[in-house]
Amino acid sequence: MARYGMALDYKNCINCKACEVACKEENGILMGADKHRIWVGVKEIKGEYPLLDIVSSSFEPSQCQHCESAPCQEVCPTNATYYDENGVVRVDPDKCILCSYCMNACPYDARYVDDRTMTVDKCNFCSDTRLARGETTTACQATCPTKVRTFGDLDDPESEISVLLRTREHFSLKSHLGTKPKLFYLT
Amino acid sequence: MAEAVKKQGIKEFITSIPYNKIGLKDLMSFEKTPRNIIIAVITFAFLVSFAVGVALYLMHGHHSYNVTREHPWGLLIAVYIFFVVSSTGLCIVGSLGDVFGYKEYEMISKRAIFGSIVTIIAGFAVIAFEIGHPVTMLIYNVLTPGFTSAIWWMGTLYGLYLTFMIIEFVFLLKHDMRMARIFGLTGLLVGLAAHSNLGGVFGFLNARTISNGVFYPTYFILTAFITGIFIAFIMMGIRYRLSFPENAKKMLTNLAKIQGLLIAILIFFVTWKMLTDIYGGMPNRSEVALHILGSWTFWAEVVLAMAIPLLIILKSKGSAIHAMFWASLGGMVGVFFMRYNLVHDTQLKPLQMMKVREYQLAPEWVHYFPSAAEIMISLGGLGLCILLYYVGTKLFNLDAETH
């Protein structure tokens, strides 16, 4: 039993999209599918040439935030969305009725419809694949060339992610909504 | 019910429900006036479009709809809400006479309760093709219920509500007013709970600041009553072909006065909702509210469902019941836009505001226009509603029985 989370040193992101490719390969996500499971958001450069604010441009890798108080789980009428023993927010496709309420309720737009099963899918921190095989890394983390992502057990004080969160300042997305995300953006 | 059923036995109880024995010939034997023929042709066309829309859905699934990841709820959700609001409204109107004992409204009780059954069946028929896996829903709603989900409560309570409405209607047909009152009151309370939960489906969306809060659960009950009165005018207008007897005139005048008050309260609610949404420029709320103010569908709702009926009622002090019949038809179009707007406006603002691909513009507003399949299934719901109501008028005596 662990409490998995992920820290993102997002300023290191070079938008190479290797994480998206690795995720698709590892978890069998449809190729070409836009913004499925994980994506990299691009903040445009502000200002007009030649007065461009170059530092305003940044990349923000994103995905399901694996909230401790997940709105998508609360609104699910059949409990198809559930927290597993590692605190990972997951979907049981057998119970999903495709009412799309979770898609509307998720503040992070992290859910999408898998066209093969016609159920709602999302990132599950590679729980069906790498974690199930006993590994303790995710595909996106393992492939990242600039080591943006650090995945680990938040309850283990010696884990790399716990050390990072103790020593680096960080923020969470839309934390004012009280969702308690387990994705942390390092500053 | 147990007492009444015990006395008679279930079989006898069911077989003694009064109804007219009719066949297809009887259904086709309406007065062949141009108006009736037009209504019959339109209803048939709607039913055909329902079949085509469902066929498209069965072949292509949700791809036959214009719903997207950013706008997962479309026209069918709006139409479902439209029908269940109508049902709750008719239940409230029907309850005035047989639950609360206001004698003058008893003449519409049976008709309104039957209408509430018909409209919710039409609503269920539409939503069955929006929910991706309706059979799974029936199974896991029971096996693994999500008690924190407003959709679970709404769906379950509406199922119970339909059951109570049918039982109440049976007792009304049997003229057992005591049992009708018991089941009517239970059905009304369950219906109101279901309906406010439907408002809660939107009110609980913390991520959508335009909808989040107490507004929708209360607003839904208010607009249900307004919708119920609009439909009461339409049903009575058609029943009496606008030549109303004295008791109907009196009842409709009183209903119009209630409607005037309700619409005034609604205008008050909507005005303050808009003001509080815009005031202070709260991100994701004020800009959405301003966007709504600039959309023609919002003004269609305001003009058709609020301004025109209220002006007619104020000018005539409720006595212009002919004008109110026509205003109610327009009012129902306004109510449709009301439902469409609340579904669409909730999803106007994208939740993820960064572009994710090169040469893509950053997301701004989410656009949506229903697909042909969505429109066909929605019209089909209306056709089904008209057909079932027509069959009901032939099958049952929907007028009040003289005591």
Coordinates of C-alpha atoms in Angstrom, one line a residue, chain B:
Chain B
M1 CA -52.8 0.1 -1.6
A2 CA -52.1 -3.1 0.2
E3 CA -55.5 -2.8 1.9
A4 CA -57.4 -2.1 -1.3
V5 CA -55.5 -4.8 -3.2
K6 CA -56.0 -7.3 -0.4
K7 CA -59.7 -6.8 -0.5
Q8 CA -59.9 -7.5 -4.2
G9 CA -56.9 -9.6 -5.1
I10 CA -54.2 -8.3 -7.5
K11 CA -55.7 -9.8 -10.6
E12 CA -59.1 -8.4 -9.9
F13 CA -57.6 -5.1 -9.0
I14 CA -55.8 -4.8 -12.3
T15 CA -58.6 -6.1 -14.4
S16 CA -61.1 -3.7 -12.8
I17 CA -59.1 -0.6 -13.9
P18 CA -61.6 1.3 -16.1
Y19 CA -60.5 1.8 -19.7
N20 CA -62.0 1.9 -23.1
K21 CA -61.4 -1.1 -25.4
I22 CA -59.9 0.4 -28.5
G23 CA -58.3 -0.9 -31.6
L24 CA -56.1 0.7 -34.3
K25 CA -59.3 1.7 -36.1
D26 CA -60.4 3.7 -33.1
L27 CA -57.1 5.4 -33.0
M28 CA -57.4 6.5 -36.6
S29 CA -60.9 7.7 -36.2
F30 CA -60.2 11.3 -35.3
E31 CA -62.1 14.2 -36.9
K32 CA -60.4 14.7 -40.2
T33 CA -60.0 18.5 -40.0
P34 CA -57.0 20.1 -41.6
R35 CA -55.5 20.9 -38.2
N36 CA -55.9 17.4 -36.9
I37 CA -54.4 15.9 -40.1
I38 CA -51.4 18.3 -39.8
I39 CA -50.9 17.3 -36.2
A40 CA -51.2 13.6 -37.1
V41 CA -48.7 13.9 -40.0
I42 CA -46.2 15.9 -37.9
T43 CA -46.4 13.3 -35.1
F44 CA -45.9 10.5 -37.5
A45 CA -42.9 12.4 -39.1
F46 CA -41.4 12.9 -35.6
L47 CA -41.8 9.2 -34.8
V48 CA -40.1 8.3 -38.1
S49 CA -37.3 10.7 -37.3
F50 CA -37.0 9.0 -33.9
A51 CA -36.5 5.6 -35.6
V52 CA -33.9 7.1 -38.0
G53 CA -32.1 8.9 -35.2
V54 CA -32.0 5.7 -33.1
A55 CA -30.8 3.7 -36.1
L56 CA -27.9 6.2 -36.7
Y57 CA -27.0 6.0 -33.0
L58 CA -27.0 2.2 -33.0
M59 CA -24.8 2.2 -36.1
H60 CA -22.3 4.9 -35.0
G61 CA -22.8 5.3 -31.3
H62 CA -21.9 8.7 -29.8
H63 CA -20.1 9.5 -33.0
S64 CA -23.5 10.3 -34.5
Y65 CA -23.8 13.1 -32.0
N66 CA -21.9 16.3 -31.9
V67 CA -20.9 15.9 -28.3
T68 CA -17.2 16.2 -27.6
R69 CA -14.7 15.8 -24.8
E70 CA -15.1 19.6 -24.0
H71 CA -18.9 19.5 -24.5
P72 CA -19.9 16.0 -23.4
W73 CA -23.6 16.9 -22.7
G74 CA -25.6 17.9 -25.7
L75 CA -29.1 18.3 -27.0
L76 CA -30.4 15.0 -25.7
I77 CA -29.6 15.9 -22.1
A78 CA -31.4 19.2 -22.6
V79 CA -34.4 17.5 -24.0
Y80 CA -34.4 14.9 -21.2
I81 CA -34.5 17.8 -18.7
F82 CA -37.2 19.5 -20.8
F83 CA -39.4 16.4 -20.5
V84 CA -38.8 15.6 -16.8
V85 CA -39.3 19.3 -15.9
S86 CA -42.6 19.1 -17.7
S87 CA -43.5 15.9 -15.8
T88 CA -42.7 17.4 -12.4
G89 CA -44.7 20.5 -13.4
L90 CA -47.7 18.5 -14.4
C91 CA -47.4 16.5 -11.2
I92 CA -47.5 19.8 -9.2
V93 CA -50.5 21.1 -11.2
G94 CA -52.3 17.7 -10.9
S95 CA -51.7 17.6 -7.1
L96 CA -53.4 20.9 -6.6
G97 CA -56.8 19.2 -6.9
D98 CA -56.3 15.6 -5.8
V99 CA -53.6 16.0 -3.1
F100 CA -54.2 19.5 -1.7
G101 CA -57.9 19.4 -2.2
Y102 CA -58.5 22.6 -4.2
K103 CA -61.8 21.5 -5.8
E104 CA -61.6 23.8 -8.8
Y105 CA -58.4 22.1 -9.9
E106 CA -59.8 18.6 -9.7
M107 CA -61.0 18.9 -13.3
I108 CA -57.4 18.7 -14.6
S109 CA -55.9 16.3 -12.0
K110 CA -56.3 13.1 -14.0
R111 CA -55.2 14.7 -17.2
A112 CA -52.2 16.3 -15.6
I113 CA -51.1 13.2 -13.8
F114 CA -51.4 11.2 -17.1
G115 CA -49.4 13.9 -18.8
S116 CA -46.7 13.6 -16.1
I117 CA -46.5 9.9 -16.9
V118 CA -46.3 10.4 -20.6
T119 CA -43.7 13.2 -20.4
I120 CA -41.4 11.3 -18.1
I121 CA -41.6 8.2 -20.4
A122 CA -40.6 10.4 -23.3
G123 CA -37.7 11.8 -21.2
F124 CA -36.6 8.2 -20.4
A125 CA -36.9 7.3 -24.1
V126 CA -34.6 10.1 -25.1
I127 CA -32.0 9.7 -22.3
A128 CA -31.8 5.9 -23.1
F129 CA -30.0 6.9 -26.3
E130 CA -27.7 9.4 -24.6
I131 CA -26.4 7.2 -21.8
G132 CA -23.8 5.0 -23.4
H133 CA -24.7 1.8 -21.5
P134 CA -28.3 1.9 -20.2
V135 CA -28.4 -1.8 -19.3
T136 CA -25.2 -1.5 -17.3
M137 CA -26.7 1.5 -15.6
L138 CA -29.7 -0.6 -14.4
I139 CA -27.4 -3.3 -13.0
Y140 CA -24.8 -1.2 -11.3
N141 CA -27.2 1.5 -10.0
V142 CA -28.4 -1.3 -7.8
L143 CA -25.2 -3.3 -7.2
T144 CA -22.7 -0.5 -6.6
P145 CA -24.8 2.7 -6.0
G146 CA -22.9 6.0 -5.9
F147 CA -24.6 7.7 -3.0
T148 CA -22.6 10.9 -3.5
S149 CA -23.8 11.2 -7.1
A150 CA -26.7 13.6 -7.8
I151 CA -27.3 11.5 -11.0
W152 CA -27.8 8.4 -9.0
W153 CA -30.3 10.1 -6.7
M154 CA -32.0 11.8 -9.6
G155 CA -32.4 8.6 -11.6
T156 CA -33.4 6.4 -8.8
L157 CA -36.0 8.9 -7.4
Y158 CA -37.4 9.5 -10.9
G159 CA -37.9 5.7 -11.2
L160 CA -39.8 5.7 -7.9
Y161 CA -41.7 8.8 -9.0
L162 CA -42.9 7.2 -12.2
T163 CA -44.1 4.2 -10.2
F164 CA -46.0 6.4 -7.7
M165 CA -47.5 8.5 -10.5
I166 CA -48.8 5.3 -12.3
I167 CA -50.3 4.0 -9.0
E168 CA -51.9 7.4 -8.4
F169 CA -53.3 7.5 -11.9
V170 CA -54.8 4.0 -11.4
F171 CA -56.6 5.1 -8.2
L172 CA -57.8 8.3 -9.9
L173 CA -59.3 6.1 -12.7
K174 CA -60.9 3.9 -10.0
H175 CA -62.1 7.1 -8.3
D176 CA -60.5 6.0 -5.0
M177 CA -59.6 9.6 -4.0
R178 CA -58.1 8.6 -0.6
M179 CA -55.5 6.3 -2.0
A180 CA -54.9 8.7 -4.9
R181 CA -54.1 11.4 -2.4
I182 CA -51.7 9.2 -0.5
F183 CA -49.8 8.1 -3.6
G184 CA -50.1 11.5 -5.1
L185 CA -48.5 13.2 -2.1
T186 CA -45.8 10.6 -2.0
G187 CA -45.2 10.9 -5.7
L188 CA -45.1 14.7 -5.5
L189 CA -42.5 14.6 -2.7
V190 CA -40.4 12.1 -4.4
G191 CA -40.7 14.0 -7.7
L192 CA -39.7 17.3 -6.1
A193 CA -36.7 15.5 -4.5
A194 CA -35.7 14.0 -7.8
H195 CA -36.1 17.2 -9.6
S196 CA -34.1 19.3 -7.2
N197 CA -31.4 16.5 -7.5
L198 CA -31.4 17.2 -11.2
G199 CA -30.7 20.8 -10.4
G200 CA -28.0 19.4 -8.1
V201 CA -26.4 17.6 -11.0
F202 CA -25.4 21.1 -12.2
G203 CA -25.2 22.8 -8.8
F204 CA -22.6 20.3 -7.6
L205 CA -20.2 21.1 -10.4
N206 CA -17.4 22.9 -8.5
A207 CA -15.4 23.1 -11.7
R208 CA -18.1 25.1 -13.4
T209 CA -18.5 28.3 -11.5
I210 CA -21.4 29.5 -13.6
S211 CA -23.6 26.6 -12.4
N212 CA -22.1 25.7 -9.1
G213 CA -24.3 26.6 -6.1
V214 CA -27.8 26.5 -4.8
F215 CA -29.4 28.3 -7.7
Y216 CA -30.3 25.4 -10.0
P217 CA -31.8 23.0 -7.4
T218 CA -34.4 25.7 -6.4
Y219 CA -34.8 27.2 -9.9
F220 CA -35.7 23.8 -11.3
I221 CA -38.7 23.5 -8.9
L222 CA -39.9 27.0 -9.8
T223 CA -39.5 26.5 -13.5
A224 CA -41.2 23.1 -13.3
F225 CA -44.3 24.7 -11.8
I226 CA -44.3 27.3 -14.6
T227 CA -43.8 24.6 -17.2
G228 CA -46.7 22.6 -15.7
I229 CA -49.0 25.6 -16.0
F230 CA -48.0 26.2 -19.6
I231 CA -48.8 22.6 -20.4
A232 CA -52.1 22.8 -18.5
F233 CA -53.2 25.6 -20.8
I234 CA -52.2 23.6 -23.8
M235 CA -53.9 20.5 -22.7
M236 CA -57.1 22.2 -21.7
G237 CA -57.1 24.4 -24.9
I238 CA -56.9 21.3 -27.0
R239 CA -59.4 19.4 -24.9
Y240 CA -62.0 22.1 -25.3
R241 CA -60.8 23.5 -28.7
L242 CA -60.6 26.9 -27.1
S243 CA -64.3 26.9 -26.2
F244 CA -63.9 26.6 -22.5
P245 CA -66.8 25.9 -20.2
E246 CA -67.2 28.2 -17.2
N247 CA -65.4 25.9 -14.7
A248 CA -62.4 25.6 -17.0
K249 CA -62.4 29.4 -17.5
K250 CA -62.3 29.9 -13.8
M251 CA -59.6 27.4 -13.2
L252 CA -57.4 28.7 -16.1
T253 CA -57.8 32.3 -14.9
N254 CA -56.6 31.3 -11.5
L255 CA -53.8 29.3 -13.0
A256 CA -52.8 32.3 -15.0
K257 CA -52.7 34.4 -11.9
I258 CA -50.4 31.9 -10.2
Q259 CA -48.3 31.8 -13.4
G260 CA -48.0 35.6 -13.3
L261 CA -46.6 35.4 -9.7
L262 CA -44.2 32.5 -10.6
I263 CA -42.9 34.2 -13.7
A264 CA -42.3 37.4 -11.8
I265 CA -40.3 35.4 -9.2
L266 CA -38.4 33.7 -12.0
I267 CA -37.4 37.1 -13.6
F268 CA -36.3 38.2 -10.1
F269 CA -34.2 35.0 -9.7
V270 CA -32.6 35.2 -13.1
T271 CA -31.9 39.0 -12.8
W272 CA -30.0 38.4 -9.5
K273 CA -28.3 35.4 -10.8
M274 CA -26.9 37.4 -13.7
L275 CA -26.0 40.3 -11.5
T276 CA -24.1 38.2 -9.0
D277 CA -22.4 36.3 -11.8
I278 CA -21.1 39.4 -13.5
Y279 CA -20.4 41.5 -10.4
G280 CA -16.7 41.6 -9.4
G281 CA -15.5 40.0 -12.6
M282 CA -14.9 36.6 -11.1
P283 CA -12.9 34.5 -13.6
N284 CA -14.8 31.8 -15.5
R285 CA -18.1 33.2 -14.2
S286 CA -18.5 36.8 -15.2
E287 CA -17.2 36.3 -18.7
V288 CA -19.5 33.3 -19.2
A289 CA -22.5 35.3 -17.9
L290 CA -21.6 38.2 -20.3
H291 CA -21.3 35.6 -23.1
I292 CA -24.7 34.2 -22.2
L293 CA -26.2 37.7 -22.3
G294 CA -25.0 38.0 -25.9
S295 CA -26.6 34.8 -27.1
W296 CA -29.9 34.9 -28.9
T297 CA -31.0 31.6 -27.2
F298 CA -31.0 33.4 -23.9
W299 CA -33.2 36.1 -25.2
A300 CA -35.5 33.6 -26.8
E301 CA -35.9 32.1 -23.3
V302 CA -36.6 35.5 -21.8
V303 CA -39.0 36.7 -24.4
L304 CA -41.0 33.5 -25.0
A305 CA -41.1 32.0 -21.5
M306 CA -41.1 35.1 -19.4
A307 CA -41.9 38.5 -21.1
I308 CA -44.8 37.6 -23.4
P309 CA -46.8 35.4 -20.9
L310 CA -46.2 37.9 -18.1
L311 CA -47.4 40.8 -20.2
I312 CA -50.5 39.0 -21.3
I313 CA -51.3 38.0 -17.7
L314 CA -50.7 41.5 -16.3
K315 CA -52.7 43.2 -19.0
S316 CA -55.7 41.0 -18.7
K317 CA -55.3 40.1 -14.9
G318 CA -55.2 36.5 -16.0
S319 CA -58.5 36.4 -17.9
A320 CA -57.1 36.3 -21.4
I321 CA -57.1 32.5 -21.5
H322 CA -57.2 32.3 -25.3
A323 CA -54.1 34.4 -25.6
M324 CA -52.5 32.4 -22.8
F325 CA -53.1 29.2 -24.7
W326 CA -51.0 30.6 -27.6
A327 CA -48.5 32.2 -25.2
S328 CA -48.1 28.8 -23.5
L329 CA -47.2 27.2 -26.8
G330 CA -44.6 29.9 -27.2
G331 CA -43.7 29.5 -23.6
M332 CA -42.9 25.8 -24.1
V333 CA -40.5 26.8 -26.9
G334 CA -39.0 29.3 -24.4
V335 CA -38.7 26.5 -21.8
F336 CA -36.9 24.4 -24.3
F337 CA -34.3 27.1 -24.8
M338 CA -34.1 27.5 -21.0
R339 CA -33.1 23.8 -20.8
Y340 CA -30.8 24.0 -23.8
N341 CA -29.1 27.1 -22.4
L342 CA -28.5 25.7 -19.0
V343 CA -26.8 22.6 -20.4
H344 CA -24.8 24.5 -23.0
D345 CA -23.8 27.4 -20.8
T346 CA -22.5 25.1 -18.1
Q347 CA -19.9 23.8 -20.6
L348 CA -19.1 27.1 -22.4
K349 CA -15.8 27.7 -20.8
P350 CA -13.1 25.1 -21.5
L351 CA -11.6 23.6 -18.4
Q352 CA -8.1 23.4 -20.0
M353 CA -7.1 26.7 -21.5
M354 CA -3.7 25.9 -23.0
K355 CA -3.2 24.8 -26.6
V356 CA -1.7 21.3 -26.8
R357 CA -0.6 21.2 -30.5
E358 CA 1.4 23.4 -32.7
Y359 CA -0.5 25.8 -35.0
Q360 CA -3.5 25.4 -32.8
L361 CA -5.3 28.4 -31.3
A362 CA -5.6 28.4 -27.5
P363 CA -9.1 27.3 -26.6
E364 CA -11.6 30.1 -26.2
W365 CA -15.3 29.2 -26.1
V366 CA -16.6 25.7 -26.6
H367 CA -18.9 25.6 -29.6
Y368 CA -21.7 23.1 -30.0
F369 CA -24.5 22.6 -32.5
P370 CA -26.6 19.4 -32.3
S371 CA -26.2 16.8 -35.0
A372 CA -29.0 15.5 -37.2
A373 CA -29.3 12.3 -35.1
E374 CA -29.6 14.3 -31.9
I375 CA -32.3 16.5 -33.4
M376 CA -34.2 13.5 -34.8
I377 CA -34.2 11.7 -31.5
S378 CA -35.3 14.8 -29.7
L379 CA -38.2 15.5 -32.1
G380 CA -39.0 11.8 -31.8
G381 CA -39.3 12.3 -28.0
L382 CA -41.9 15.0 -28.7
G383 CA -43.7 12.7 -31.2
L384 CA -43.8 9.9 -28.6
C385 CA -45.2 12.2 -26.1
I386 CA -48.0 13.4 -28.4
L387 CA -48.7 9.8 -29.5
L388 CA -48.9 8.5 -25.9
Y389 CA -51.1 11.4 -24.8
Y390 CA -53.4 10.8 -27.7
V391 CA -53.7 7.1 -27.0
G392 CA -54.4 8.0 -23.4
T393 CA -57.2 10.3 -24.3
K394 CA -58.8 7.4 -26.3
L395 CA -58.0 4.7 -23.7
F396 CA -59.0 6.5 -20.5
N397 CA -61.5 9.0 -19.4
L398 CA -59.2 11.9 -18.5
D399 CA -62.0 14.3 -17.5
A400 CA -62.9 14.7 -13.9
E401 CA -65.8 12.5 -12.9
T402 CA -68.8 14.1 -11.5
H403 CA -69.3 13.3 -7.8

